Structure formats: structure tokens, C-alpha cells
Short mmCIF file of C-alpha atoms and ligand atoms in Angstrom, two decimals:
data_model
loop_
_atom_site.label_atom_id
_atom_site.label_comp_id
_atom_site.label_asym_id
_atom_site.label_seq_id
_atom_site.Cartn_x
_atom_site.Cartn_y
_atom_site.Cartn_z
CA UNK A 30 116.74 172.13 129.55
CA UNK A 31 116.11 173.84 126.55
CA UNK A 32 117.82 177.00 125.36
CA UNK A 33 116.22 180.39 125.69
CA UNK A 34 116.29 183.88 123.87
CA UNK A 35 117.13 186.79 126.56
CA UNK A 36 118.29 190.54 125.49
CA UNK A 37 120.71 189.07 122.69
CA UNK A 38 121.82 186.13 124.20
CA UNK A 39 120.94 182.55 124.19
CA UNK A 40 121.55 180.51 127.45
CA UNK A 41 119.96 177.40 129.16
CA UNK A 42 116.12 178.48 130.27
CA UNK A 43 116.79 177.98 133.73
CA UNK A 44 119.52 180.78 133.64
CA UNK A 45 117.33 183.40 132.00
CA UNK A 46 116.14 185.73 134.99
CA UNK A 47 114.65 189.13 134.82
CA UNK A 48 114.61 191.79 137.32
CA UNK A 49 111.83 191.90 139.61
CA UNK A 50 111.20 195.93 138.89
CA UNK A 51 110.63 194.67 135.52
CA UNK A 52 107.43 196.62 133.78
CA UNK A 53 106.29 192.89 132.22
CA UNK A 54 106.19 191.83 136.01
CA UNK A 55 104.80 194.86 138.05
CA UNK A 56 102.35 195.97 135.04
CA UNK A 57 102.01 193.80 132.94
CA UNK A 58 103.24 196.37 130.38
CA UNK A 59 104.19 193.95 128.10
CA UNK A 60 103.07 192.44 124.79
CA UNK A 61 103.84 188.65 122.93
CA UNK A 62 103.69 186.40 119.87
CA UNK A 63 102.72 182.42 119.83
CA UNK A 64 104.47 181.64 116.25
CA UNK A 65 104.19 177.49 115.22
CA UNK A 66 107.00 176.17 113.96
CA UNK A 67 106.73 173.02 111.52
CA UNK A 68 109.60 170.92 110.22
CA UNK A 69 111.76 173.36 111.46
CA UNK A 70 109.96 176.18 109.49
CA UNK A 71 107.94 178.93 111.01
CA UNK A 72 104.45 179.15 109.85
CA UNK A 73 102.80 182.74 109.19
CA UNK A 74 105.88 184.29 109.97
CA UNK A 75 105.47 187.47 108.56
CA UNK A 76 101.49 187.67 110.02
CA UNK A 77 102.78 187.15 113.18
CA UNK A 78 105.55 190.00 113.35
CA UNK A 79 103.17 192.25 111.49
CA UNK A 80 101.00 191.50 114.68
CA UNK A 81 103.86 192.47 116.86
CA UNK A 82 104.58 195.37 115.58
CA UNK A 83 100.46 196.69 115.79
CA UNK A 84 100.79 195.35 119.08
CA UNK A 85 104.10 197.90 119.87
CA UNK A 86 102.66 200.61 118.00
CA UNK A 87 99.61 200.63 120.32
CA UNK A 88 101.18 200.06 123.74
CA UNK A 89 103.68 203.23 122.03
CA UNK A 90 106.43 200.94 123.06
CA UNK A 91 109.32 201.33 119.88
CA UNK A 92 111.49 199.13 118.75
CA UNK A 93 114.41 198.69 115.92
CA UNK A 94 114.22 195.51 115.25
CA UNK A 95 113.37 194.12 111.60
CA UNK A 96 111.08 190.99 110.36
CA UNK A 97 114.83 189.92 108.96
CA UNK A 98 116.47 190.26 112.54
CA UNK A 99 113.41 188.60 114.27
CA UNK A 100 113.52 185.68 111.66
CA UNK A 101 117.59 185.21 112.59
CA UNK A 102 116.79 185.23 116.27
CA UNK A 103 114.39 182.77 116.32
CA UNK A 104 115.30 180.95 113.49
CA UNK A 105 118.66 179.90 115.34
CA UNK A 106 116.69 179.55 118.69
CA UNK A 107 115.04 176.80 116.62
CA UNK A 108 118.23 175.34 115.54
CA UNK A 109 119.84 175.08 119.06
CA UNK A 110 116.43 173.32 120.60
CA UNK A 111 116.50 170.67 117.77
CA UNK A 112 112.82 171.30 118.15
CA UNK A 113 111.91 171.30 114.21
CA UNK A 114 107.68 171.14 115.59
CA UNK A 115 107.15 173.52 118.14
CA UNK A 116 105.72 176.61 119.75
CA UNK A 117 108.01 180.01 119.94
CA UNK A 118 106.71 182.18 122.62
CA UNK A 119 107.79 185.77 122.09
CA UNK A 120 107.69 188.93 124.37
CA UNK A 121 108.64 191.92 124.55
CA UNK A 122 108.31 194.33 127.92
CA UNK A 123 108.68 197.66 128.78
CA UNK A 124 112.27 196.46 130.86
CA UNK A 125 113.22 197.47 134.44
CA UNK A 126 113.96 200.54 136.25
CA UNK A 127 115.19 201.32 139.13
CA UNK A 128 112.06 202.21 140.81
CA UNK A 129 108.22 201.20 140.18
CA UNK A 130 106.47 204.26 138.80
CA UNK A 131 103.17 204.11 136.40
CA UNK A 132 105.18 206.85 134.06
CA UNK A 133 106.49 205.34 131.12
CA UNK A 134 110.52 205.82 131.06
CA UNK A 135 112.42 208.44 129.27
CA UNK A 136 114.29 205.51 127.31
CA UNK A 137 113.16 202.71 127.02
CA UNK A 138 115.77 199.40 127.59
CA UNK A 139 113.09 196.46 126.39
CA UNK A 140 113.29 192.92 127.32
CA UNK A 141 113.17 190.68 124.61
CA UNK A 142 112.38 186.46 125.47
CA UNK A 143 112.03 183.97 123.34
CA UNK A 144 111.47 180.86 124.56
CA UNK A 145 110.58 177.13 122.46
CA UNK A 146 108.55 174.33 123.55
CA UNK A 147 107.45 171.11 121.84
CA UNK A 148 104.00 170.88 119.67
CA UNK A 149 102.01 167.74 119.77
CA UNK A 150 102.12 165.94 116.57
CA UNK A 151 100.20 166.85 113.78
CA UNK A 152 96.84 165.65 113.06
CA UNK A 153 96.66 164.92 109.50
CA UNK A 154 94.12 161.99 109.54
CA UNK A 155 91.49 162.44 106.70
CA UNK A 156 88.87 160.11 107.95
CA UNK A 157 88.88 162.29 111.13
CA UNK A 158 86.95 159.03 112.51
CA UNK A 159 88.84 159.21 115.49
CA UNK A 160 88.52 162.58 116.21
CA UNK A 161 86.84 164.13 119.15
CA UNK A 162 85.71 168.01 119.76
CA UNK A 163 86.34 169.49 122.86
CA UNK A 164 83.35 171.35 125.37
CA UNK A 165 82.72 174.51 125.93
CA UNK A 166 80.65 177.00 128.09
CA UNK A 167 79.79 180.91 127.74
CA UNK A 168 80.29 183.65 130.17
CA UNK A 169 80.51 187.37 130.85
CA UNK A 170 83.82 188.39 128.78
CA UNK A 171 85.23 190.38 131.89
CA UNK A 172 88.16 191.67 129.94
CA UNK A 173 89.20 195.01 128.94
CA UNK A 174 88.20 196.81 125.77
CA UNK A 175 91.70 196.19 124.03
CA UNK A 176 91.30 193.17 123.56
CA UNK A 177 93.05 193.44 119.86
CA UNK A 178 96.60 193.91 121.61
CA UNK A 179 98.42 190.85 122.47
CA UNK A 180 99.12 191.68 125.81
CA UNK A 181 100.38 189.83 128.56
CA UNK A 182 97.56 190.78 130.35
CA UNK A 183 95.81 187.68 130.28
CA UNK A 184 94.59 187.43 134.26
CA UNK A 185 90.83 187.80 132.76
CA UNK A 186 91.39 185.23 130.35
CA UNK A 187 93.37 182.50 133.04
CA UNK A 188 90.05 183.14 135.20
CA UNK A 189 87.63 182.43 132.38
CA UNK A 190 89.60 179.52 131.10
CA UNK A 191 89.78 178.04 135.06
CA UNK A 192 85.46 179.21 135.39
CA UNK A 193 85.41 176.19 132.10
CA UNK A 194 87.58 173.53 133.70
CA UNK A 195 85.96 173.95 137.47
CA UNK A 196 82.65 173.06 135.35
CA UNK A 197 84.49 170.35 133.54
CA UNK A 198 84.75 171.82 130.56
CA UNK A 199 87.49 172.53 127.91
CA UNK A 200 87.24 176.51 127.33
CA UNK A 201 85.06 179.37 127.59
CA UNK A 202 83.16 181.56 124.47
CA UNK A 203 83.31 185.09 125.83
CA UNK A 204 80.82 186.91 125.76
CA UNK A 205 79.93 190.80 125.57
CA UNK A 206 76.75 192.70 124.94
CA UNK A 207 74.89 189.50 123.89
CA UNK A 208 77.31 188.79 121.27
CA UNK A 209 79.66 185.98 121.13
CA UNK A 210 83.85 187.14 120.61
CA UNK A 211 85.95 184.39 120.52
CA UNK A 212 87.68 181.79 123.36
CA UNK A 213 89.50 182.37 125.99
CA UNK A 214 92.90 182.18 124.17
CA UNK A 215 91.27 180.92 120.52
CA UNK A 216 89.03 183.15 117.70
CA UNK A 217 85.42 181.69 116.83
CA UNK A 218 83.85 180.28 113.80
CA UNK A 219 80.43 179.00 113.78
CA UNK A 220 78.98 177.32 110.93
CA UNK A 221 75.06 177.07 110.14
CA UNK A 222 73.61 175.93 106.74
CA UNK A 223 76.84 175.79 105.27
CA UNK A 224 77.81 179.15 105.52
CA UNK A 225 81.05 179.84 107.85
CA UNK A 226 80.33 183.08 110.41
CA UNK A 227 82.89 184.56 112.34
CA UNK A 228 83.31 187.97 114.31
CA UNK A 229 85.12 190.53 112.41
CA UNK A 230 88.24 192.19 113.74
CA UNK A 231 87.54 194.85 115.89
CA UNK A 232 88.62 195.82 119.93
CA UNK A 233 87.22 193.10 121.50
CA UNK A 234 88.73 190.16 120.17
CA UNK A 235 92.61 189.42 118.80
CA UNK A 236 93.21 189.38 115.48
CA UNK A 237 94.20 185.59 115.32
CA UNK A 238 96.87 184.86 112.22
CA UNK A 239 94.97 181.34 112.58
CA UNK A 240 91.79 183.43 111.71
CA UNK A 241 92.98 184.91 108.95
CA UNK A 242 94.36 182.20 107.54
CA UNK A 243 90.94 179.54 107.70
CA UNK A 244 88.77 183.21 106.35
CA UNK A 245 91.39 183.08 103.52
CA UNK A 246 91.36 179.23 103.20
CA UNK A 247 87.26 179.53 102.99
CA UNK A 248 87.34 182.23 100.22
CA UNK A 249 90.06 180.72 98.08
CA UNK A 250 88.38 177.00 98.12
CA UNK A 251 84.94 178.77 97.58
CA UNK A 252 83.16 178.33 101.07
CA UNK A 253 80.23 181.22 101.78
CA UNK A 254 82.02 182.68 104.67
CA UNK A 255 80.48 185.78 106.40
CA UNK A 256 81.88 188.06 108.78
CA UNK A 257 79.62 189.10 111.26
CA UNK A 258 78.71 189.39 114.73
CA UNK A 259 77.37 186.49 116.13
CA UNK A 260 74.86 186.75 118.98
CA UNK A 261 75.65 184.27 121.56
CA UNK A 262 71.74 182.82 121.62
CA UNK A 263 72.62 181.54 118.09
CA UNK A 264 75.36 179.46 119.09
CA UNK A 265 73.04 176.81 120.84
CA UNK A 266 71.61 176.17 116.90
CA UNK A 267 74.85 176.29 115.44
CA UNK A 268 75.58 173.18 112.63
CA UNK A 269 79.40 173.49 113.99
CA UNK A 270 81.53 175.59 116.14
CA UNK A 271 85.30 176.09 115.81
CA UNK A 272 87.81 177.27 117.70
CA UNK A 273 91.13 178.41 116.04
CA UNK A 274 94.82 179.21 117.43
CA UNK A 275 98.69 179.00 116.23
CA UNK A 276 98.67 176.27 119.22
CA UNK A 277 95.74 174.14 118.45
CA UNK A 278 94.81 174.89 114.62
CA UNK A 279 91.28 174.28 113.84
CA UNK A 280 89.43 172.64 116.61
CA UNK A 281 85.39 171.53 116.41
CA UNK A 282 83.19 171.75 119.19
CA UNK A 283 81.23 169.06 119.74
CA UNK A 284 79.50 170.10 123.43
CA UNK A 285 78.09 174.14 124.16
CA UNK A 286 76.77 174.19 128.06
CA UNK A 287 76.36 170.74 128.73
CA UNK A 288 74.28 170.81 125.33
CA UNK A 289 75.48 168.46 122.14
CA UNK A 290 76.17 170.45 118.99
CA UNK A 291 74.63 168.74 115.87
CA UNK A 292 74.87 165.26 115.69
CA UNK A 293 77.73 166.02 118.36
CA UNK A 294 80.42 164.51 115.41
CA UNK A 295 82.65 166.63 114.23
CA UNK A 296 81.08 168.26 110.94
CA UNK A 297 81.84 168.19 107.24
CA UNK A 298 82.86 171.37 106.79
CA UNK A 299 85.28 171.34 109.55
CA UNK A 300 87.07 168.18 107.73
CA UNK A 301 87.15 170.41 104.61
CA UNK A 302 88.61 173.01 106.12
CA UNK A 303 91.03 170.76 108.43
CA UNK A 304 92.01 169.24 105.29
CA UNK A 305 92.77 172.02 103.58
CA UNK A 306 94.94 173.59 106.17
CA UNK A 307 96.72 170.56 106.75
CA UNK A 308 97.45 170.31 102.97
CA UNK A 309 99.57 173.24 102.83
CA UNK A 310 101.16 172.59 106.06
CA UNK A 311 102.47 169.46 103.90
CA UNK A 312 103.83 171.41 101.17
CA UNK A 313 105.71 173.83 103.64
CA UNK A 314 107.24 170.74 105.77
CA UNK A 315 107.92 169.12 102.24
CA UNK A 316 109.66 172.21 101.00
CA UNK A 317 107.61 173.06 98.14
CA UNK A 318 106.77 175.66 99.05
CA UNK A 319 108.93 178.14 101.58
CA UNK A 320 106.20 180.50 102.80
CA UNK A 321 102.58 180.86 102.44
CA UNK A 322 101.28 183.98 101.14
CA UNK A 323 97.55 184.12 100.80
CA UNK A 324 96.14 187.11 99.29
CA UNK A 325 93.02 186.37 97.35
CA UNK A 326 94.84 182.95 95.89
CA UNK A 327 97.97 181.34 97.32
CA UNK A 328 100.98 182.04 95.87
CA UNK A 329 104.07 179.64 95.88
N1 PDD B 27 96.36 182.92 122.11
N2 PDD B 27 92.07 185.42 120.56
C1 PDD B 27 93.14 184.98 122.17
C2 PDD B 27 92.60 185.56 123.12
C3 PDD B 27 93.92 184.13 121.82
O1 PDD B 27 95.03 184.13 123.22
C4 PDD B 27 94.54 183.72 120.76
C5 PDD B 27 95.91 182.86 120.78
C6 PDD B 27 93.72 183.48 119.44
C7 PDD B 27 94.05 182.88 118.10
O2 PDD B 27 94.80 183.77 117.63
P1 PDD B 27 96.06 182.78 116.84
O3 PDD B 27 95.82 182.38 115.59
O4 PDD B 27 97.29 184.12 116.14
O5 PDD B 27 97.23 182.20 117.84
C8 PDD B 27 92.25 184.35 119.55
C9 PDD B 27 97.78 181.99 121.90
C10 PDD B 27 97.79 180.77 121.50
C11 PDD B 27 98.36 182.08 123.55
O6 PDD B 27 98.27 182.84 124.20
O7 PDD B 27 98.92 181.07 123.75
#
């Protein structure tokens, strides 16, 4: 049984209870983050906390916690669970109030929950000969218009993911106004003629921490990358498609709507980008660097 953090207390997960009138439960009045941990260290922590603060501001939920206070809570959680490779789930709701009422309460007593679960062993093989891509379908993006907020209102994402599973695929790329934005829980990259393409930040996609990291890595490595809208009809002619997220890292896609992408193997740019990603993570494992800050170049 793992240990969870709930409103200031560390306790066994099964004892972590939230009232039924919590607005997170009633209205999905709530936001979250998923932060990967490698060798006991929080990966891209500042960026995750920055996005958490952006989500809180977007839903008008004021919180006092500083980055350092979040770090202390989450590092204690990692230590309590003795789980060096993990994903931390952090959720903040507008709290529980005596009655169900759409109006925001006068004073906010938020519910803060953090849990931890193991991440699968990191794939660091540089040959990638045994790496298989995943299969995706495309479907209309039926979500709301503020997908840049990391809200726990994920019913549409769940329906669209389930649609993929029921059609024998692994995930769904979401299409809005003819444009492919992202997948149900990851960002989208396409490679065409040795150029990496990813949609720009907008209200219709989540500003993925992994996405931004990959964009920075490509710039650093001199690989051509453009941020522009991707027409759904471009996908079938792509040389490579990847999906990125904190838990999946950079995942190659080799089937789209039942048709093979490229030659059906993971592509050369994916191999390059994945190798770079793994290399930087290893530096973190070995303690060579404490955190990675990318601003045009990597600062140690
Ligand atoms: N999902 N787009 C959506 C809709 C997401 O839910 C996620 C992450 C991403 C990738 O963001 P990041 O690189 O910061 O993890 C993009 C998390 C992992 C989840 O819901 O479990």
C-alpha cells in the first residue's frame, strides 16, 4: 500500500478520503499535474509547477504554496514510498462545502492530494531494434475550448481513448476544424522531409512539458522544427508520427487508421530525439546535473 499526501498529512492511500461534496467530485472543479520521477529526482519540476500555477490562475483558484513548498511535499512523498522511478499525481480541487452550488465559495479551502505510482523501467537501448510503434485512429475533438488548462474534467478524453481501444488501436489523435491537435493524453509531433512539426500552443491543446522539452532539444541539436498547425489530412503522408507525455516520453506511432506510417518501423528522427532525451535523463540519474534548464541551450 503506497503512502499518499492529503491536505497536509502523509497517510496510507486507502485511508485518504475526500468528502462527497468536494467540488472536484461534483463539478470537476479541479486541476492536476503528472510529474515523472527518475532515480528519486523530480523531472522538469519547475515547468510542471509553472503549469500548475497557470491552471490555478485560469480557474481562479488562489493558492499560497511556493515552488519550494511543493518540492518539499513531493520529495517527502517519494521518500515515504521508496519509489525511485515513479509518476506523481498532484490534484487540487476548490474543496468541499456544505451544499452543492455552482457559485464559487466565498473562502476557498482547497483539497490537495498527491499520490505516486511506479513508472515502467526506462528504455535506454540505443539500437531501438525491438521498439514497436503504437497504432492510432483519428476522431473529432469533442472536448471544450480550454484544453490548455490541465483540468480533471477528462470525460471526453476517456471516451476518445476508449473509442481507440474498441477499434483495436492504442490511442486517438483529436481533430478540430480539420486540424490534428494532440492525442487523448499526449502531444503530437509529425516528421515530414526531415523537419519536425508540432502544433503551436493554443487553447486547443495542453502545453505539454515533454513537448516543450522536445522542441528545445531539437533546437539545441540543430534539427529543423516548426511549430504550425497540422492538417489532419497531412498525417497519412507523414514520414514519422510521435506522441509525447511525461509518462510515455516520446512514443513512436507506426499505424494510423489501420494504415502503416512510413515503412512501419520507428523512424530515424525519433531515434535521434529519443537518444537525446535518454542521454539527458541519464545525466540526471548519475547526479551529473541536478536539474536541466533549457533556454536555447542546456545549462548545468
Ligand atoms: N497527460 N495533452 C494532454 C491532453 C495530456 O493529458 C497530457 C499529459 C499531455 C502531455 O503533457 P506532459 O508532457 O506535460 O505530460 C498532452 C498526463 C500524463 C495524464 O493525464 O496522465
